[in-house]
Coordinates of C-alpha atoms and ligand atoms in Angstrom, one line a residue:
X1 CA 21.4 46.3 59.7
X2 CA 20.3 48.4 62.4
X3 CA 18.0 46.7 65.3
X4 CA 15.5 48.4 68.3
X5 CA 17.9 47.8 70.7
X6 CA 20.8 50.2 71.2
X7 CA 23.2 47.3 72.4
X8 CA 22.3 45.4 70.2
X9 CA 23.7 47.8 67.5
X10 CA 27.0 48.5 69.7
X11 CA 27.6 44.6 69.6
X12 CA 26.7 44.6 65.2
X13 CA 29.4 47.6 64.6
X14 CA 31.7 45.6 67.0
X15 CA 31.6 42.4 65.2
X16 CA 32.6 44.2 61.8
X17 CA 35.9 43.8 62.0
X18 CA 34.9 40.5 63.1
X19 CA 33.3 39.4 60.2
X20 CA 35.7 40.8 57.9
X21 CA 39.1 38.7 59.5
X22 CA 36.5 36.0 58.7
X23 CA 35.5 36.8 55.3
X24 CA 39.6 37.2 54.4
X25 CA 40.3 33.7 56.3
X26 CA 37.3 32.3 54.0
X27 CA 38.8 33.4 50.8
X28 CA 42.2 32.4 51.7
X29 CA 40.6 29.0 52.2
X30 CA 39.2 28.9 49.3
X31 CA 42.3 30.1 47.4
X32 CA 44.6 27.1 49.5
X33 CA 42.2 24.7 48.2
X34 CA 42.0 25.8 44.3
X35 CA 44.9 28.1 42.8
X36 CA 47.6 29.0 45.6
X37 CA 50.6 27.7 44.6
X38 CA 52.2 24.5 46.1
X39 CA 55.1 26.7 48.0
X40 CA 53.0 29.6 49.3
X41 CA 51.8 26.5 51.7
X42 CA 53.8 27.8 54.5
X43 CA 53.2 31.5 54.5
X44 CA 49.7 31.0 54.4
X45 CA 49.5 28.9 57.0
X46 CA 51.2 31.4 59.3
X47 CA 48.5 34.4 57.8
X48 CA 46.2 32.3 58.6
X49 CA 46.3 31.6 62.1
X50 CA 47.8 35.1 62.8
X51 CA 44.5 36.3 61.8
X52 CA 42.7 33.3 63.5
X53 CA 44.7 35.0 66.9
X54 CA 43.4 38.4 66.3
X55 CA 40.2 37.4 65.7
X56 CA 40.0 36.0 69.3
X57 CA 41.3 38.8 70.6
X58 CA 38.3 40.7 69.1
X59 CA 35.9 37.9 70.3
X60 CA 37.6 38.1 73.8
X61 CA 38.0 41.6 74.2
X62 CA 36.7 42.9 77.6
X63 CA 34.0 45.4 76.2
X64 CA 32.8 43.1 73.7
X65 CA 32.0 40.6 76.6
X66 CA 30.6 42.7 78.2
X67 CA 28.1 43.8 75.6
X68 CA 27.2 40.2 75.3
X69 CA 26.9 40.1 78.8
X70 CA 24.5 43.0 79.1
X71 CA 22.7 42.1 76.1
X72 CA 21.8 38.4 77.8
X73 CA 20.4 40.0 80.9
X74 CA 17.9 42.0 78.6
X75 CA 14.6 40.9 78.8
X76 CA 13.2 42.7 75.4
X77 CA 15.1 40.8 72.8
X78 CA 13.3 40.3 69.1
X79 CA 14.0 36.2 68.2
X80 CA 16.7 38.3 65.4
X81 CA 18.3 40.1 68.8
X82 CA 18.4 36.7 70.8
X83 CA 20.1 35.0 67.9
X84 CA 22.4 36.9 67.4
X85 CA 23.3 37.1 71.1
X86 CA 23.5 33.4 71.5
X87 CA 25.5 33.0 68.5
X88 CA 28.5 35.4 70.0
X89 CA 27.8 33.8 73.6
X90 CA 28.1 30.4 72.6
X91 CA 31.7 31.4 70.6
X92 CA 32.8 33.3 73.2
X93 CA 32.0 30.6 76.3
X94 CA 33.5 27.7 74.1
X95 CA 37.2 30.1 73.9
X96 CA 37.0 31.0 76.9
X97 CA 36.7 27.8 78.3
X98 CA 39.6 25.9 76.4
X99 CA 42.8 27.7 77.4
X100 CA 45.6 29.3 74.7
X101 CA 47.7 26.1 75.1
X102 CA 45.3 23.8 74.1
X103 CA 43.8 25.3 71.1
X104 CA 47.7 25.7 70.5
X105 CA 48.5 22.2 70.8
X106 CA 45.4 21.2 68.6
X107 CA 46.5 23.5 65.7
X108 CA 49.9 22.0 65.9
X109 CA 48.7 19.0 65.7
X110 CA 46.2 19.2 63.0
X111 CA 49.0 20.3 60.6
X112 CA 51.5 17.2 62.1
X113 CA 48.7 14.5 62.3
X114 CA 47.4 15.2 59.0
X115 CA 50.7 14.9 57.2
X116 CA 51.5 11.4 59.0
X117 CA 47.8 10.6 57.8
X118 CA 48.6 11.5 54.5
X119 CA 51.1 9.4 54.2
X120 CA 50.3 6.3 56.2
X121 CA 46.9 6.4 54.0
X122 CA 49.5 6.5 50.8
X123 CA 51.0 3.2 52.4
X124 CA 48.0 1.9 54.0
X125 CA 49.6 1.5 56.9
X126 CA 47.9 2.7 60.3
X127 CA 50.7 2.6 63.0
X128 CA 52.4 5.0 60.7
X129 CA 49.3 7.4 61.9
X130 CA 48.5 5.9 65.4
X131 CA 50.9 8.2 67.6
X132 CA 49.2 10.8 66.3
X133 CA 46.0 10.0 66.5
X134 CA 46.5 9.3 69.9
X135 CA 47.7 12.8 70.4
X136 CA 44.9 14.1 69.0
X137 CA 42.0 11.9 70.9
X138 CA 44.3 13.1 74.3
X139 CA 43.9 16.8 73.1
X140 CA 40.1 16.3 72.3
X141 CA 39.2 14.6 75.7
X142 CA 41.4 17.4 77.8
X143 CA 38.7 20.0 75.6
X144 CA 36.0 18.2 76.4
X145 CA 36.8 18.7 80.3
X146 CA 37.2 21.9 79.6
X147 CA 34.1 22.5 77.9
X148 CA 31.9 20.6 80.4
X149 CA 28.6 18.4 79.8
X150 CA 26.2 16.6 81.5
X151 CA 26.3 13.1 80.8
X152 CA 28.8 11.7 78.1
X153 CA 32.3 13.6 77.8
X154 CA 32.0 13.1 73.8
X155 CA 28.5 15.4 74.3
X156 CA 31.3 18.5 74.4
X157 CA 32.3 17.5 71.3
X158 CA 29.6 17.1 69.4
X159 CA 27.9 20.0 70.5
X160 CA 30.7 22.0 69.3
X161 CA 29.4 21.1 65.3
X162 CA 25.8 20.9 66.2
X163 CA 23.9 22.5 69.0
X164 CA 22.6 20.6 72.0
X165 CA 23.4 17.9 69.9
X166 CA 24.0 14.3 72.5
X167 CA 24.9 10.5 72.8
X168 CA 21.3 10.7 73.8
X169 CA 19.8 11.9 70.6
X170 CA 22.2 10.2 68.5
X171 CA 21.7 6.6 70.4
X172 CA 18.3 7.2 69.6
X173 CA 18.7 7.9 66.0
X174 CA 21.0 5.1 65.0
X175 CA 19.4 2.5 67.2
X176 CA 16.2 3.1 64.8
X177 CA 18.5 3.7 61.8
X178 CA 21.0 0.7 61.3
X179 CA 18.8 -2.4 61.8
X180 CA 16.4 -1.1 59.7
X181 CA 18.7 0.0 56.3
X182 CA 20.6 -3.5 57.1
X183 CA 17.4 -5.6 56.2
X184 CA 16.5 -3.0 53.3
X185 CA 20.2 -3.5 51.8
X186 CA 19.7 -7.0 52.9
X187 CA 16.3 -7.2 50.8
X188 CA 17.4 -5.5 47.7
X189 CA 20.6 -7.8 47.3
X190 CA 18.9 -11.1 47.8
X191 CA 16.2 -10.0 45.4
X192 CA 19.0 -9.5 42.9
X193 CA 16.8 -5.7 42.7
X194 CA 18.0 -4.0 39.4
X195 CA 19.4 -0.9 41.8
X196 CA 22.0 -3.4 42.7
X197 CA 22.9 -4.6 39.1
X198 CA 26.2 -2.3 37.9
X199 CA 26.0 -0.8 34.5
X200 CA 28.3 -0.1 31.9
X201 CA 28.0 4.1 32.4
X202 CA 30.9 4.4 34.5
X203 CA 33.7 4.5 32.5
X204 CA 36.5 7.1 31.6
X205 CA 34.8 10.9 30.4
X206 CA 36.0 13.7 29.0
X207 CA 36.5 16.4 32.0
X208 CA 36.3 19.3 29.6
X209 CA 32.7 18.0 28.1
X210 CA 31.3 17.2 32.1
X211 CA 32.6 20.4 33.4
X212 CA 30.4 21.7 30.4
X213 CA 27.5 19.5 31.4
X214 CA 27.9 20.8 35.2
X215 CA 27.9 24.4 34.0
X216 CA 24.5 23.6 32.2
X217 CA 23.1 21.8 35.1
X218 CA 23.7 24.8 37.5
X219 CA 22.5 27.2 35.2
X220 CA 19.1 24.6 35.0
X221 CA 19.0 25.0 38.4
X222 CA 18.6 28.6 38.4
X223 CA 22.5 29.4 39.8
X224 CA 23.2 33.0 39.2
X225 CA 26.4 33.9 38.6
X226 CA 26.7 37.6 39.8
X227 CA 27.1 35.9 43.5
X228 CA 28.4 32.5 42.9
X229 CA 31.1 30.7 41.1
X230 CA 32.6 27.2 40.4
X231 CA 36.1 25.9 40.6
X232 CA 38.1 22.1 40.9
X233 CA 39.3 21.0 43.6
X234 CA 40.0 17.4 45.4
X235 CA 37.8 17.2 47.7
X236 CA 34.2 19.4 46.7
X237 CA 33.7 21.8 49.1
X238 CA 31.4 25.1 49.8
X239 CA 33.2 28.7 50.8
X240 CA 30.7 31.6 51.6
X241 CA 32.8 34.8 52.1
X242 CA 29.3 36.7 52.7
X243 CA 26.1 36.3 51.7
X244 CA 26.8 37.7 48.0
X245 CA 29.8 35.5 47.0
X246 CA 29.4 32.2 48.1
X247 CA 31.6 29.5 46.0
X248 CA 31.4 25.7 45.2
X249 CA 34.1 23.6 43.5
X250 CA 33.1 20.1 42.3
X251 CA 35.9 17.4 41.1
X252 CA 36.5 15.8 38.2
X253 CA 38.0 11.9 38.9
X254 CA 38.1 11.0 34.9
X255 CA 35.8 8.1 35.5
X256 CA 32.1 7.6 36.5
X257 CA 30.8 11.1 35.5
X258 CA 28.0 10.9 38.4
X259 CA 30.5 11.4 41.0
X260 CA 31.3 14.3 39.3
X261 CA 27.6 15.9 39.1
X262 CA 26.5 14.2 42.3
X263 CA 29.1 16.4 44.1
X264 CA 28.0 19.7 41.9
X265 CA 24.8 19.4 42.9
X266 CA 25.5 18.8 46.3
X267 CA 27.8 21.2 46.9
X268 CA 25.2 24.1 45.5
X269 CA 22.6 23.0 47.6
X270 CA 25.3 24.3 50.0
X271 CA 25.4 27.5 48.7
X272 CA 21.9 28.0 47.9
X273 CA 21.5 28.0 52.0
X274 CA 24.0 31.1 52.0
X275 CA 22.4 33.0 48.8
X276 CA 19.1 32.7 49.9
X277 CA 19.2 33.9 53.5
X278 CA 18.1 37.0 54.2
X279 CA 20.1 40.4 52.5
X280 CA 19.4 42.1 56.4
X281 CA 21.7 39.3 58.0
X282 CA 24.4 40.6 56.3
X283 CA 27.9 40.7 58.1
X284 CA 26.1 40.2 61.6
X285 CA 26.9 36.5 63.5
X286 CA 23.4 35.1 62.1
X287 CA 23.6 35.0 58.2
X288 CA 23.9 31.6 56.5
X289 CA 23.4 27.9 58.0
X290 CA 21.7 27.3 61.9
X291 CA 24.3 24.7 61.9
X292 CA 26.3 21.8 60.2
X293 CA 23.1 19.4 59.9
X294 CA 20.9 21.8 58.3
X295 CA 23.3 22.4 56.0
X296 CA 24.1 19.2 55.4
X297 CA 20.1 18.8 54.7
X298 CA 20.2 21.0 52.2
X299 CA 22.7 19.5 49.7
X300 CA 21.5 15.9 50.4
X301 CA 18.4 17.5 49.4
X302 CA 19.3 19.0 45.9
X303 CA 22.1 15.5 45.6
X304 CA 19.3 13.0 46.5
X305 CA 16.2 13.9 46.9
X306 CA 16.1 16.0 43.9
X307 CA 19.1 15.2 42.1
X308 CA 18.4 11.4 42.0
X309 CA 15.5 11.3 41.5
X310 CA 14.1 9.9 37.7
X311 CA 12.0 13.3 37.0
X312 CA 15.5 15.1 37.3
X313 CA 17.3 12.4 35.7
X314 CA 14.8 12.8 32.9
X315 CA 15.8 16.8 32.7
X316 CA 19.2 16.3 32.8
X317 CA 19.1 12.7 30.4
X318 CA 19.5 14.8 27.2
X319 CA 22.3 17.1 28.2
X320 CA 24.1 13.9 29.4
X321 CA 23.6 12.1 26.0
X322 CA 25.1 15.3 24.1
X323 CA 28.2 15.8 26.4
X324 CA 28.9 12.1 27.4
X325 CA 29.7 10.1 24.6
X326 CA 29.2 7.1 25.8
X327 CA 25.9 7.5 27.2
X328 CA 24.6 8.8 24.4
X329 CA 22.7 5.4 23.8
X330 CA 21.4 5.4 27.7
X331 CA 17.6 5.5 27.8
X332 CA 16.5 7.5 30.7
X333 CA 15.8 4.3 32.9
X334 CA 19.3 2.9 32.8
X335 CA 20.9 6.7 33.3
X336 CA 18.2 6.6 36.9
X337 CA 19.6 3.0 37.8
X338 CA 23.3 4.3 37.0
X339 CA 23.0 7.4 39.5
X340 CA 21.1 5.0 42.3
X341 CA 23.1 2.0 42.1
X342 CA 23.2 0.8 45.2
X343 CA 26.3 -1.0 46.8
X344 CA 27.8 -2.5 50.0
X345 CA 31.2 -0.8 50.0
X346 CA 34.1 0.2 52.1
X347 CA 34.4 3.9 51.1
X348 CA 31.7 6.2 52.6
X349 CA 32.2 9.2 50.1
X350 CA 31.3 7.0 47.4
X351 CA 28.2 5.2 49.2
X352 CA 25.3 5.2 47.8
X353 CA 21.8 6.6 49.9
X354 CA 21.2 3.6 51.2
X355 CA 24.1 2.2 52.9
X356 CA 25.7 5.9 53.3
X357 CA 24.6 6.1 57.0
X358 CA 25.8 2.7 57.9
X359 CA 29.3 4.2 57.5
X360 CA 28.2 7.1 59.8
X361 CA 27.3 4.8 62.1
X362 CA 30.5 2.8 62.2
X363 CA 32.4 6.1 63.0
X364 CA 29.9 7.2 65.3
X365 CA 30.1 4.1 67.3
X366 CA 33.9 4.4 67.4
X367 CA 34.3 8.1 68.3
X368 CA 31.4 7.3 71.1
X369 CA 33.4 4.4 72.8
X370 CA 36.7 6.4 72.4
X371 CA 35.8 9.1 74.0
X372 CA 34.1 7.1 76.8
X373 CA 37.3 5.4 77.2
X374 CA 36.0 2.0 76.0
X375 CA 38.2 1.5 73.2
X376 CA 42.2 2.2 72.4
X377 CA 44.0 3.6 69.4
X378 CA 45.2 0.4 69.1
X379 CA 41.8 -1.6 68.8
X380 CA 40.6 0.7 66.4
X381 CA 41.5 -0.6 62.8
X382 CA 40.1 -4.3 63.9
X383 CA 36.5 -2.8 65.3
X384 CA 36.8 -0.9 62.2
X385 CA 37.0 -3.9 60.1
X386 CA 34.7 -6.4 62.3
X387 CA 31.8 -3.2 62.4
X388 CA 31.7 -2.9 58.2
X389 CA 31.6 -6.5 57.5
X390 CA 29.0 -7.1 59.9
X391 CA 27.0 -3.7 58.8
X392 CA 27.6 -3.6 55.5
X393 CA 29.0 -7.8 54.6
X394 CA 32.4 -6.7 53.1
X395 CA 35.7 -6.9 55.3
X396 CA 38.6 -4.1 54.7
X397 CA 41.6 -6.1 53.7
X398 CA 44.0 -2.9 54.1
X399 CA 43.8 0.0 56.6
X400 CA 43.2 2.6 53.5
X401 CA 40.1 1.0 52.9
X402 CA 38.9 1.1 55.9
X403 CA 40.4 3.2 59.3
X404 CA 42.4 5.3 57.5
X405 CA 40.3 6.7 54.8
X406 CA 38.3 10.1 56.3
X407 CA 40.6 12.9 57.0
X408 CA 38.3 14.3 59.9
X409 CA 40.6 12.8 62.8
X410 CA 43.7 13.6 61.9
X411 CA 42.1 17.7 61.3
X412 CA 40.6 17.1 64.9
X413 CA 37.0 16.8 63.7
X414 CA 35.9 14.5 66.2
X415 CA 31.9 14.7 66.1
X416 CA 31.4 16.4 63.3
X417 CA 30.6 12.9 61.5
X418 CA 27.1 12.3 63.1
X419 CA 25.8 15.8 61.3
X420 CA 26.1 14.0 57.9
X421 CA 23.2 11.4 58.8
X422 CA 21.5 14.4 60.5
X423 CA 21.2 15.6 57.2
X424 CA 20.0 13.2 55.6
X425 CA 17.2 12.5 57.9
X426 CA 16.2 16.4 58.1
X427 CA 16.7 16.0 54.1
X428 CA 13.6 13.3 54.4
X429 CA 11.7 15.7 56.4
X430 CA 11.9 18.7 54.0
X431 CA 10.7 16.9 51.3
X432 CA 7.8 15.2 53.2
X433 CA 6.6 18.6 53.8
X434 CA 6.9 19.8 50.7
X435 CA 5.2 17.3 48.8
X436 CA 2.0 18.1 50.9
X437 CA 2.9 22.0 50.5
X438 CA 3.8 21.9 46.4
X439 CA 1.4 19.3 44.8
X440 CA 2.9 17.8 41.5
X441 CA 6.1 19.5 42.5
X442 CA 8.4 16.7 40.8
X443 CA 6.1 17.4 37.7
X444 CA 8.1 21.0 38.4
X445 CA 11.4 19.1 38.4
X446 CA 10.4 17.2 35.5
X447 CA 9.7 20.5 33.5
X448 CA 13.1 22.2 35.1
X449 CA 10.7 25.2 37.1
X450 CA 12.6 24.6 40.7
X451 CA 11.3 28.4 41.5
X452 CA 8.0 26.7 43.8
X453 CA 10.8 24.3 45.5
X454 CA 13.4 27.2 46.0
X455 CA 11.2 29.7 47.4
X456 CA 9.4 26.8 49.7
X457 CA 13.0 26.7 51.3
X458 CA 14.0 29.8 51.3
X459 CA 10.8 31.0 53.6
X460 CA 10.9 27.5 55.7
X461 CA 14.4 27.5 56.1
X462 CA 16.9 29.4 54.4
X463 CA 16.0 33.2 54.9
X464 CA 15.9 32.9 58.7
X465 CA 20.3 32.3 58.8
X466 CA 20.8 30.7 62.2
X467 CA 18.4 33.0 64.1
X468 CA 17.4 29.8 65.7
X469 CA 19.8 27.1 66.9
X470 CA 18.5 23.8 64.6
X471 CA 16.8 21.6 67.2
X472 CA 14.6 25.6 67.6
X473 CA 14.4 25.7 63.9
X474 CA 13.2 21.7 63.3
X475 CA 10.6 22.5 65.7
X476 CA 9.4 25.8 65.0
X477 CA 9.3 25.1 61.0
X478 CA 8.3 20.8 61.1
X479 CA 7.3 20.0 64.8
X480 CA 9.7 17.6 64.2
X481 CA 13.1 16.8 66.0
X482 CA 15.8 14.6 64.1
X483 CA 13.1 11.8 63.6
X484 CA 14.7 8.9 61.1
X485 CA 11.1 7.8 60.1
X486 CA 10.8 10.2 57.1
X487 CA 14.2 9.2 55.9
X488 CA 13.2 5.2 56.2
X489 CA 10.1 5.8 54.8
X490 CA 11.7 7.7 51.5
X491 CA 14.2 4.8 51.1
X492 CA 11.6 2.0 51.2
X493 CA 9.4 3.4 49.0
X494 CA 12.2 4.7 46.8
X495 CA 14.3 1.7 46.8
X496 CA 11.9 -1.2 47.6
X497 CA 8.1 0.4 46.3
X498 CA 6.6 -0.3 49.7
Ligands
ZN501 ZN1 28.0 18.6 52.4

């Protein structure tokens, strides 16, 4: 792309080589996490930080800086030309800041802590994990010194996965969240509500038949193929390379085939933020997500919002019947209950909407009062425990159902947990707004035409990249910050008809 301003351009041809270290660490990602070979572990890990080095040199380099430099003191700038200048200014402060031996440390550490969690998850034993954890929270703290912030320490952190985000904003958000999906879940158990009542639809599937049935859901949803694949892996995950190959995988577990298509539709409501930004953003610092939380919106979007939904349900009802054998009985009701059962439960990658941000806010909670030196490695596992039963009424009896079951800490990913809820309130917004904006659009669900609700986010949301940082973007597009009203107000009337 070429802009007005003549810097501007100089910074653009600059970052090329930029983007393209990134685009080869994407696919290398992507490739560790689906077909590499077991042993090609340890040659790939030194690739990839080699190329992690050199691209810090680029970032770093003195006339880069000072392009970014100049480019900031310009008083001209489009919105396209700011974004792209805060983007680069905002990477290039945060390395900066934390010196070589720290982000050294941290790497090191990532690779040792997460093989000790590996295995004291295996045993479900936490003290096999604590000294490094304890690393790791020492490493975090000294970066968040380094970083700087204004009020809580942990602020560094989080701002790190979501701009500006604070304690503040988050105290806020979960001090109006948790009481109020407490008494819901409270509500719908005591009322013995059908959502609660387990069916018989998750049992043992065929993988072969569902990875069928996810192929035809994507291509329902409109997924073309020409820029976008889908592979297996463990844990579902979404790799953009550039904005015309972005790739999903989804998992296949053996039983309880929803987890399976829940995490396909998730994962390309991911990739739809990538495919539909704007073709002009290509290889410059703004294409794809304004940050972890909008993202995050969008898949909880196409999971929940759309893809649990009984219109959707009703679409997908007969494809499930022909490829699912055992369903092929289900009437449409029991396959809607099924996919929205809800349940108080230890795991949080298997919660259901409702209680989902009740584990957010137990982790939350405990990365806030870590980090404001309020609670020891040591304490952890029993807050852990005491904080579920009294959120969600069921007590961990081992440490791998409860502190030891996220991989987050031992990668270093402290902070990044809060953007999940974000999300899913954002999620609430978006569909608010578009229910004013697209009458009858679940009739469009119900008829499988998801062109009106792709295009709605594609102009709102999807083609601007992160031109705008997301607190910018929430207010430009919804005069809205991260408000949990929308998100309470979907859930009660979803869940409880009121
Ligand atoms: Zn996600």
């Amino acid at each position: 792309m070429r802009c007005e301003n003549a810097v501007i351009n100089q910074i653009l041809d600059a970052y090329k080589p930029m983007w393209s270290l990134n685009h080869a660490i994407s696919l290398m990602g992507w490739d560790f996490e689906t077909y590499m070979p077991t042993r090609g572990t340890e040659e790939r890990g030194l690739a990839n930080s080699q190329l992690h080095m050199l691209h810090k040199d680029l970032l770093l380099n003195k006339d880069f800086v000072g392009l970014v430099e100049s480019a900031k003191k310009l008083g001209s700038l489009s919105d396209l030309e700011r974004g792209i200048v805060r983007v680069l200014d905002r990477e290039i402060t945060k390395q900066i800041k934390i010196p070589k031996e720290l982000t050294e440390a941290e790497s090191l550490e990532r690779i040792r802590g997460n093989m000790a969690w590996r295995q004291a998850r295996e045993k479900s034993v936490f003290m096999m994990y604590a000294p490094h954890l304890k690393k790791m929270i020492e490493i975090k703290k000294q970066i968040a010194e380094k970083i700087g912030y204004e009020k809580h320490p942990y602020d560094a952190l989080l701002d790190t996965f979501e701009e500006e985000l604070t304690v503040n904003d988050l105290d806020k958000v979960f001090g109006a969240l948790t009481p109020r999906i407490q008494k819901i879940l409270k509500k719908l158990i005591d009322s013995g509500s059908p959502y609660c009542k387990e069916g018989k639809l998750g049992k043992k599937y065929d993988i072969q038949k569902v990875d069928e049935l996810n192929h035809a859901i994507l291509t329902l949803l409109q997924y073309n193929m020409e820029r976008f694949r889908m592979d297996v892996s463990t844990h579902p995950f979404t790799e953009a390379m550039g904005l015309n190959d972005v790739r999903i995988t989804t998992r296949y577990e053996g039983t309880d085939f929803k987890k399976s298509i829940s995490s396909t539709i998730h994962e390309a409501g991911h990739a739809l933020y990538n495919l539909q930004c704007d073709q002009s953003l290509s290889v410059t610092p703004v294409e794809g997500g304004s940050s972890l939380a909008l993202h995050e919106s969008q898949s909880r979007f196409w999971e929940n919002i759309v893809g649990r939904s009984l219109p959707f349900v009703q679409l997908i009802a007969p494809l499930i019947r022909k490829q699912v054998s055992f369903a092929n009985q289900a009437t449409d009701d029991e396959l809607y209950l099924y996919f929205n059962n809800v349940k108080a439960d230890y795991i949080r990658v298997d919660a259901d909407e409702v209680t989902y941000n009740l584990h957010i806010a137990i982790r939350y909670e405990i990365e806030k009062k870590i980090f404001g030196d309020e609670l020891s490695v040591s304490e952890i596992p029993e807050f852990w425990n005491d904080r579920t039963e009294q959120l969600l009424g069921v007590r961990p009896t081992k440490d791998s159902q409860g502190v030891l079951q996220d991989t987050h800490w031992s990668s270093g990913l402290f902070g990044y947990f809060p953007t999940y809820t974000l999300g899913n309130l954002v999620s609430a917004i978006i569909a608010s707004r578009m229910r004013k904006d697209l009458e009858g659009y679940e009739e469009d669900i119900k008829r499988g035409n998801f062109n009106p609700i792709r295009e709605w986010l594609r102009l709102k949301i999807h083609q601007q990249g992160s031109v705008y940082a997301p607190k910018v973007l929430l207010n430009n597009t919804f005069n809205e910050g991260y408000n949990p009203d929308y998100f309470m107000t979907y859930i009660e009337t979803k869940y409880l008809g009121s």
